[in-house]
mmCIF file of N, CA and C in Angstrom:
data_model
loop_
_atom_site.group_PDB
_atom_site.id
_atom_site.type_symbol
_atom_site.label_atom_id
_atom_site.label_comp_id
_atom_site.label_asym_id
_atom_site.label_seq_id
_atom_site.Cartn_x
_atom_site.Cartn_y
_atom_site.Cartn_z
ATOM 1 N N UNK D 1009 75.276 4.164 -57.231
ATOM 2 C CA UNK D 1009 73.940 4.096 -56.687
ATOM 3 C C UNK D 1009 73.870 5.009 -55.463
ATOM 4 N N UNK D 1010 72.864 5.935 -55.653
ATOM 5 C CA UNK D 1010 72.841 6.841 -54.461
ATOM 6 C C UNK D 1010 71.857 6.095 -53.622
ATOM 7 N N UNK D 1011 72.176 5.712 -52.215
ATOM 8 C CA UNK D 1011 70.592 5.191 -51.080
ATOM 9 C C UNK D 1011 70.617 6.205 -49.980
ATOM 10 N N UNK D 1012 69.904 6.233 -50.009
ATOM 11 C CA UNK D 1012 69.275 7.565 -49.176
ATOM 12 C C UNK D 1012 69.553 6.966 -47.385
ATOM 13 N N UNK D 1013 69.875 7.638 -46.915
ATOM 14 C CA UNK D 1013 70.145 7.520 -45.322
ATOM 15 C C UNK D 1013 68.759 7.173 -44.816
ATOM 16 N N UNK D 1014 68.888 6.468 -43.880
ATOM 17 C CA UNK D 1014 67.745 7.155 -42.761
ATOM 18 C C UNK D 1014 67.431 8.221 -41.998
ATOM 19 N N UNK D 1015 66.693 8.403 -41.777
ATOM 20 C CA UNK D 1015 66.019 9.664 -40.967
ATOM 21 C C UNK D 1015 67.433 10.209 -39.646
ATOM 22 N N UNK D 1016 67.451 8.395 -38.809
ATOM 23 C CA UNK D 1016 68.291 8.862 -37.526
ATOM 24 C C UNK D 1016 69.417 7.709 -37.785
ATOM 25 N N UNK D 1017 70.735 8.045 -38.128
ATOM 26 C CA UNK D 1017 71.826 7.124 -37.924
ATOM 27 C C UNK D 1017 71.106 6.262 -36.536
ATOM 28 N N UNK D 1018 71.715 4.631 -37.012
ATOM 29 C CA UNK D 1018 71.800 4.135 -35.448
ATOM 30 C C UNK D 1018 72.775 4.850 -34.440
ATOM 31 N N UNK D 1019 73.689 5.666 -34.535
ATOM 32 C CA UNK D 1019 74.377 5.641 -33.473
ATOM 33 C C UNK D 1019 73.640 7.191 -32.766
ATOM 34 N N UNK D 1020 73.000 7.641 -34.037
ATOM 35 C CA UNK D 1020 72.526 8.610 -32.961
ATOM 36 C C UNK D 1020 70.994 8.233 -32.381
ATOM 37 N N UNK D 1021 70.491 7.575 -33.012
ATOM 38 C CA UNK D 1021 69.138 6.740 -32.153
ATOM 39 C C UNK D 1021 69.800 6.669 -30.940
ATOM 40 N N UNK D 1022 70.875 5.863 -30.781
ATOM 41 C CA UNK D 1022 71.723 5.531 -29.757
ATOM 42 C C UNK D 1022 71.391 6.243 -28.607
ATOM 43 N N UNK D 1023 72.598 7.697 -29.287
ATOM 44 C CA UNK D 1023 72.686 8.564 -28.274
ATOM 45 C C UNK D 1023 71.483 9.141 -27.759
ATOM 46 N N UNK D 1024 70.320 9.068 -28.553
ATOM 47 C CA UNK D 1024 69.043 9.713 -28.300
ATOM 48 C C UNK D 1024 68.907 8.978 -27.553
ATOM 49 N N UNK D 1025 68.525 7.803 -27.105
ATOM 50 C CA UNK D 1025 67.585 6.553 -26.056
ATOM 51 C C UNK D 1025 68.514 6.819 -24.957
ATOM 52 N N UNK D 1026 69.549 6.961 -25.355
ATOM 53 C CA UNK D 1026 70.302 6.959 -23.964
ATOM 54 C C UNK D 1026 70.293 8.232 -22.964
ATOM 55 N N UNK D 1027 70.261 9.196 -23.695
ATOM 56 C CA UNK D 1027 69.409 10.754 -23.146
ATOM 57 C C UNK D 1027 68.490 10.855 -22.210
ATOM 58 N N UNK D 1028 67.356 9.488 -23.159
ATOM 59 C CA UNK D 1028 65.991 9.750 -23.077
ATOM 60 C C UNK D 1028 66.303 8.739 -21.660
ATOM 61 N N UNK D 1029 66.595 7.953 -21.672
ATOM 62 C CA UNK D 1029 66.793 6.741 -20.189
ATOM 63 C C UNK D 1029 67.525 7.618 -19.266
ATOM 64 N N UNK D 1030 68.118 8.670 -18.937
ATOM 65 C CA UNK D 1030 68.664 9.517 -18.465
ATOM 66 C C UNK D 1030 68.009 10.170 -18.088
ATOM 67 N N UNK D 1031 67.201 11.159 -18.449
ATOM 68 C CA UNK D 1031 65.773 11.610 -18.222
ATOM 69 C C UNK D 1031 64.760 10.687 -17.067
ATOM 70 N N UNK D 1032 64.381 9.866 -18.217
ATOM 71 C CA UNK D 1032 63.813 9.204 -17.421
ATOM 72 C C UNK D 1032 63.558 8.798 -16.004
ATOM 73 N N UNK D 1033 65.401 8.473 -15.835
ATOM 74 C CA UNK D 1033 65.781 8.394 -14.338
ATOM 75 C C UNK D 1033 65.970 9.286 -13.770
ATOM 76 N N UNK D 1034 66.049 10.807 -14.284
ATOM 77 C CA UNK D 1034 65.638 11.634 -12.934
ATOM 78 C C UNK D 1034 64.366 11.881 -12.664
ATOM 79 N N UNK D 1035 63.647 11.747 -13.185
ATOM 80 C CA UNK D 1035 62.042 11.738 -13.199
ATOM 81 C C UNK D 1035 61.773 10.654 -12.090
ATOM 82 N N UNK D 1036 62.491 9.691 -12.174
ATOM 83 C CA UNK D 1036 62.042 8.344 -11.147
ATOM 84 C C UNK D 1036 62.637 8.689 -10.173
ATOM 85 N N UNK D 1037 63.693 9.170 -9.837
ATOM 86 C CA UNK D 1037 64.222 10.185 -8.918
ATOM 87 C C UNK D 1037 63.476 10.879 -8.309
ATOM 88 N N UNK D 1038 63.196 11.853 -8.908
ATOM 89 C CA UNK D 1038 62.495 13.419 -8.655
ATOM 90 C C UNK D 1038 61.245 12.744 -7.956
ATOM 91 N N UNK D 1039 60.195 11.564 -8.631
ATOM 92 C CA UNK D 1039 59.023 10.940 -7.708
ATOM 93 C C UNK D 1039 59.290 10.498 -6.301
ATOM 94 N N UNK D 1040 61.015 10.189 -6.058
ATOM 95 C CA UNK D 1040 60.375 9.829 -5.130
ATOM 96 C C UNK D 1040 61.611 10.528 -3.851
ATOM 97 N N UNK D 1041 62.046 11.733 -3.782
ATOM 98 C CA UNK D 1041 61.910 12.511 -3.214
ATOM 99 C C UNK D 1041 61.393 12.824 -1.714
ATOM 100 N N UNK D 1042 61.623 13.212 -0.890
ATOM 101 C CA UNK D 1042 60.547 13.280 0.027
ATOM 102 C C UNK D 1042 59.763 14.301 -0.237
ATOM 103 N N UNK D 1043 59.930 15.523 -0.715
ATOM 104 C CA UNK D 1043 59.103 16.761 -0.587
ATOM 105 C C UNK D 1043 58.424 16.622 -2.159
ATOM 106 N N UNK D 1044 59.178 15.659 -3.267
ATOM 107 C CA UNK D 1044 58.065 15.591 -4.339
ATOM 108 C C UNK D 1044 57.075 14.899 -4.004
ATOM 109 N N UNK D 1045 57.259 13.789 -2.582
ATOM 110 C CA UNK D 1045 56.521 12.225 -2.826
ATOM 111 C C UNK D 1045 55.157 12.748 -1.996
ATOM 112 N N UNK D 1046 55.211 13.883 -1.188
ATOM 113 C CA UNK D 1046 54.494 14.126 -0.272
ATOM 114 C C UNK D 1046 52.728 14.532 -1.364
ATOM 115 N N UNK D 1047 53.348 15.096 -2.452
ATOM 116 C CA UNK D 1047 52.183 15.150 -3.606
ATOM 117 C C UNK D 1047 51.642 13.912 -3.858
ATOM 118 N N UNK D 1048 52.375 12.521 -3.974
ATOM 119 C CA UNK D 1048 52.198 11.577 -4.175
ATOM 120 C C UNK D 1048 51.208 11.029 -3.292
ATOM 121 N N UNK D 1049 50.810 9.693 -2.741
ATOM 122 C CA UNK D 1049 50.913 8.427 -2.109
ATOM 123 C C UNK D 1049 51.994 7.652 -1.993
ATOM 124 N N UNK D 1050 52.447 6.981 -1.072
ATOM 125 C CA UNK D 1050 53.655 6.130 -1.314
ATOM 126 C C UNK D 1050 53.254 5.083 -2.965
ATOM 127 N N UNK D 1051 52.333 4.668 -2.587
ATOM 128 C CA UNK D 1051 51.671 3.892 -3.428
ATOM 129 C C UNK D 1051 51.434 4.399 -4.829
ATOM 130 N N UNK D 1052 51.040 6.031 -5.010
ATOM 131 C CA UNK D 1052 51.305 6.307 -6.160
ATOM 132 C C UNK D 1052 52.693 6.799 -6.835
ATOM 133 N N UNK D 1053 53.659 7.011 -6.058
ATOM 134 C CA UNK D 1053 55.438 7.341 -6.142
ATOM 135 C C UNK D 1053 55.701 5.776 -6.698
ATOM 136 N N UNK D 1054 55.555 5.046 -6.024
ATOM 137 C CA UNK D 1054 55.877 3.229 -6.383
ATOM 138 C C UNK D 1054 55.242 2.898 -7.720
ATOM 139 N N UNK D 1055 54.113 3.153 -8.159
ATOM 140 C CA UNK D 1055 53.768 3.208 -9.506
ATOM 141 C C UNK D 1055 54.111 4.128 -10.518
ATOM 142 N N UNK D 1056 53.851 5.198 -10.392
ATOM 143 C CA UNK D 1056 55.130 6.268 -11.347
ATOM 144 C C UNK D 1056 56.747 5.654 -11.596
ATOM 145 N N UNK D 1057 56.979 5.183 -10.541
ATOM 146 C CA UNK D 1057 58.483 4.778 -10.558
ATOM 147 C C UNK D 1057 58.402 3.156 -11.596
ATOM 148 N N UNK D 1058 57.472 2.668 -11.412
ATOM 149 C CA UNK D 1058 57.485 1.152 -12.131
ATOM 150 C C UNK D 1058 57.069 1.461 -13.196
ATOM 151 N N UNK D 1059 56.191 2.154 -13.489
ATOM 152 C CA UNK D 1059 56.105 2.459 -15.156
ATOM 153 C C UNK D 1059 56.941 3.146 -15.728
ATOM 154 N N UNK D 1060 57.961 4.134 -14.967
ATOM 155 C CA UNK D 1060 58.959 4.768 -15.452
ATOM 156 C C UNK D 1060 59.954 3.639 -16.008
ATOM 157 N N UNK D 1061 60.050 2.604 -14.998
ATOM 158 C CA UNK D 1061 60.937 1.718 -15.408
ATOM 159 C C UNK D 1061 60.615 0.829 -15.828
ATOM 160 N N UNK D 1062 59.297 0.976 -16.406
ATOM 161 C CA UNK D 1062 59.517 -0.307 -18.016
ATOM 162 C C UNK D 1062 59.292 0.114 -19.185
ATOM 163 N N UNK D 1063 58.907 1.643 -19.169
ATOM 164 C CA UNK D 1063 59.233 2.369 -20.287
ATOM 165 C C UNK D 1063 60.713 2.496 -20.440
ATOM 166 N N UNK D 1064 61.714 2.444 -19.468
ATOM 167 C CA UNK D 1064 63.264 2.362 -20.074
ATOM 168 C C UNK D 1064 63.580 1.040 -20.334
ATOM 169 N N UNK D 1065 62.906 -0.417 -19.887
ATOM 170 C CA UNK D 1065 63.058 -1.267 -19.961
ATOM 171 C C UNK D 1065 62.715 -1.999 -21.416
ATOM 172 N N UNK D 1066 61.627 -1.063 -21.995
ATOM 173 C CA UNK D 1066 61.242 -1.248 -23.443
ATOM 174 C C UNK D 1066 62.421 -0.502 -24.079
ATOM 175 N N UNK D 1067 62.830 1.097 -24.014
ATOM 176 C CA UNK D 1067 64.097 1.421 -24.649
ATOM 177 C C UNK D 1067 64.994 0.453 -24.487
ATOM 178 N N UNK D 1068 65.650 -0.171 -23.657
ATOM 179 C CA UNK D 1068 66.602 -0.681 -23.851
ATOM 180 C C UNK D 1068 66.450 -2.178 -24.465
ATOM 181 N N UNK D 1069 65.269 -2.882 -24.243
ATOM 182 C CA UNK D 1069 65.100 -4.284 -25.360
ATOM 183 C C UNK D 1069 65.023 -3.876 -26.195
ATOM 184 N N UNK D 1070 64.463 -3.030 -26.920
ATOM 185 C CA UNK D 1070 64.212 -2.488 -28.637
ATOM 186 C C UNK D 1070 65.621 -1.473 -29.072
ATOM 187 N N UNK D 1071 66.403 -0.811 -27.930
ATOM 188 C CA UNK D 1071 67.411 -0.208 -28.675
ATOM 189 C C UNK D 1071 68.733 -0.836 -28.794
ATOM 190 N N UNK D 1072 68.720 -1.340 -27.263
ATOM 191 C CA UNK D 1072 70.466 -1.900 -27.002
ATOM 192 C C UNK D 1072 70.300 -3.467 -26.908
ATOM 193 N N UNK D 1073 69.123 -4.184 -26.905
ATOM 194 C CA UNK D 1073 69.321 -5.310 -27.256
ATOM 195 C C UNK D 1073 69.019 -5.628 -28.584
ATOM 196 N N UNK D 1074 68.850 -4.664 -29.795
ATOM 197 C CA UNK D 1074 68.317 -4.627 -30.931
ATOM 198 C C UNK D 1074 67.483 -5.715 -30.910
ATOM 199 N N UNK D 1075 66.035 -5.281 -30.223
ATOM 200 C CA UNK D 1075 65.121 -6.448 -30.836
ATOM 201 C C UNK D 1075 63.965 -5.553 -31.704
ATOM 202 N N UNK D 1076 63.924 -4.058 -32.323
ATOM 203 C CA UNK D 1076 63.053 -3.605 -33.130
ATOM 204 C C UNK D 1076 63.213 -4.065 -34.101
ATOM 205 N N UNK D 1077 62.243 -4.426 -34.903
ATOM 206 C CA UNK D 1077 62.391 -5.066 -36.117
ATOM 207 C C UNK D 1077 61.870 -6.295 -36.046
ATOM 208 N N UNK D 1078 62.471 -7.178 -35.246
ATOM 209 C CA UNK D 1078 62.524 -8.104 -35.434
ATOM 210 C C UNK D 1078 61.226 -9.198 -34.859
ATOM 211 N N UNK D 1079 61.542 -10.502 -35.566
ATOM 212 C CA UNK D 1079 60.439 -11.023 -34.558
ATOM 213 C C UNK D 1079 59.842 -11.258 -33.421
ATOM 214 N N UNK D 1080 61.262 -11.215 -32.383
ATOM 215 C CA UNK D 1080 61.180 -11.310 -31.035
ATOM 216 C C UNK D 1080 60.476 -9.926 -30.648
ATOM 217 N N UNK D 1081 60.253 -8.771 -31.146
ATOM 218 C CA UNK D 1081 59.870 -7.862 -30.888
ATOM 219 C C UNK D 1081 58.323 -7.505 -30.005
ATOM 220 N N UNK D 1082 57.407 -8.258 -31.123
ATOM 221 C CA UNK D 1082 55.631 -8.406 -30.624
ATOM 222 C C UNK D 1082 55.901 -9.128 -29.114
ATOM 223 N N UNK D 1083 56.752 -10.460 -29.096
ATOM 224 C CA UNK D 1083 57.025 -11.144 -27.631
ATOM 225 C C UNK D 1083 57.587 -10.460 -26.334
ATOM 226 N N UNK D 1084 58.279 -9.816 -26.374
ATOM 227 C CA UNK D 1084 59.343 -8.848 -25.903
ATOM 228 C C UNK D 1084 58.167 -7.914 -25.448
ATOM 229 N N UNK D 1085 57.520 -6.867 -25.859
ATOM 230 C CA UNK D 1085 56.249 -5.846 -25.985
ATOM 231 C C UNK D 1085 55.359 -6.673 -25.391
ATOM 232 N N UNK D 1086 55.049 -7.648 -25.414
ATOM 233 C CA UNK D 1086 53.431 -8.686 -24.486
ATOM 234 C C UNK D 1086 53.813 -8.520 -23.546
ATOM 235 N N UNK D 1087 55.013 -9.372 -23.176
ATOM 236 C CA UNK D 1087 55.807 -9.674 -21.960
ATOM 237 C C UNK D 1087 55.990 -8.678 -21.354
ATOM 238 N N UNK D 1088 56.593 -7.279 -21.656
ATOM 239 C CA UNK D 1088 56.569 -6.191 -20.837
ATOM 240 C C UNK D 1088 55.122 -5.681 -20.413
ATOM 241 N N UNK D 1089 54.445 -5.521 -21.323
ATOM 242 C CA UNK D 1089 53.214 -5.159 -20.704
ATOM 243 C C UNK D 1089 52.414 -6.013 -19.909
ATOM 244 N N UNK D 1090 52.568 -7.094 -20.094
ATOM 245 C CA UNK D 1090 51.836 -8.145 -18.765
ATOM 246 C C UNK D 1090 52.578 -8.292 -17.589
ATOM 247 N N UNK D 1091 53.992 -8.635 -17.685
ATOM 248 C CA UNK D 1091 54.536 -8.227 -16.114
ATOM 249 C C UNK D 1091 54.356 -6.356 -16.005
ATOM 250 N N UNK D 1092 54.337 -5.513 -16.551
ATOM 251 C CA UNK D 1092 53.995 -4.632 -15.863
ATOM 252 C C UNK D 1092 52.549 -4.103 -15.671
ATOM 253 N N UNK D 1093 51.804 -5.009 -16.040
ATOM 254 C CA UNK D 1093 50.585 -4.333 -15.419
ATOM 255 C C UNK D 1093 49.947 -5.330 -14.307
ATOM 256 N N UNK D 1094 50.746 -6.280 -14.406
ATOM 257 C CA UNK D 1094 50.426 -7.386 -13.194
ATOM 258 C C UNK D 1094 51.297 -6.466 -12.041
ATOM 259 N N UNK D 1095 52.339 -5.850 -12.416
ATOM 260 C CA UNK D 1095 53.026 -5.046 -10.975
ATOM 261 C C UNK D 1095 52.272 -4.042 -10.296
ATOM 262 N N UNK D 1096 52.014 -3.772 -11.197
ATOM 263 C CA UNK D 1096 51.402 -1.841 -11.186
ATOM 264 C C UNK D 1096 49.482 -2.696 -10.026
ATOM 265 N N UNK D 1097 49.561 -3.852 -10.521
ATOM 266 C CA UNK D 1097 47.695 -4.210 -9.981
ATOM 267 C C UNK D 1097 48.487 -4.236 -8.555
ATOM 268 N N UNK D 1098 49.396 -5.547 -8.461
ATOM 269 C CA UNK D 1098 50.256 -5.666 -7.037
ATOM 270 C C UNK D 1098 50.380 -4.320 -6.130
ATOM 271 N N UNK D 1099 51.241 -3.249 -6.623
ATOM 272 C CA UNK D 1099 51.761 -2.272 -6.273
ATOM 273 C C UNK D 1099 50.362 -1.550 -6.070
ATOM 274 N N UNK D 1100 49.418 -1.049 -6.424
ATOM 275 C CA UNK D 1100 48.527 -0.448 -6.265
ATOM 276 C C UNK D 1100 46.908 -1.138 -5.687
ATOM 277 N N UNK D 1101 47.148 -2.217 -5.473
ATOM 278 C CA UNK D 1101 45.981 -3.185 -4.487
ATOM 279 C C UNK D 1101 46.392 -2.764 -2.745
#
């Protein structure tokens, strides 16, 4: 029986998310900078930086805690987006 692979081995999904969270964090870096932040607001550096970090916070529940797929998944995804947009109101009030 021939079955056809997937598109991306898990291990290189892997290595991809882990790239991509790498990235990520110099970007959250790079915001907050003194001579990048000065483009900023403190207030808008503090929000770039919190959405940076729950977009890695979603990579890593859906990649390295393997919850894609699964049911816990839709819960996991609410939950991130309601504590982070309850932060982001905090952080930016």
């Amino acid at each position: 029986m021939n079955v056809r692979s997937p598109l991306i081995a898990p291990r290189d999904r892997a290595t991809a998310v882990l790239l991509v969270l790498v990235a990520l964090t110099f970007v959250a870096l790079l915001v907050t900078v003194p001579s990048i932040s000065d483009i900023f607001s403190v207030r808008g550096a503090a929000a770039c930086a919190a959405v940076l970090a729950f977009i890695k916070a979603r990579f890593v529940a859906m990649d390295f805690m393997e919850l894609r797929g699964t049911t816990a998944q839709r819960f996991a995804d609410t939950w991130l987006l309601v504590v982070g947009l309850i932060s982001l109101v905090l952080i930016l009030r």
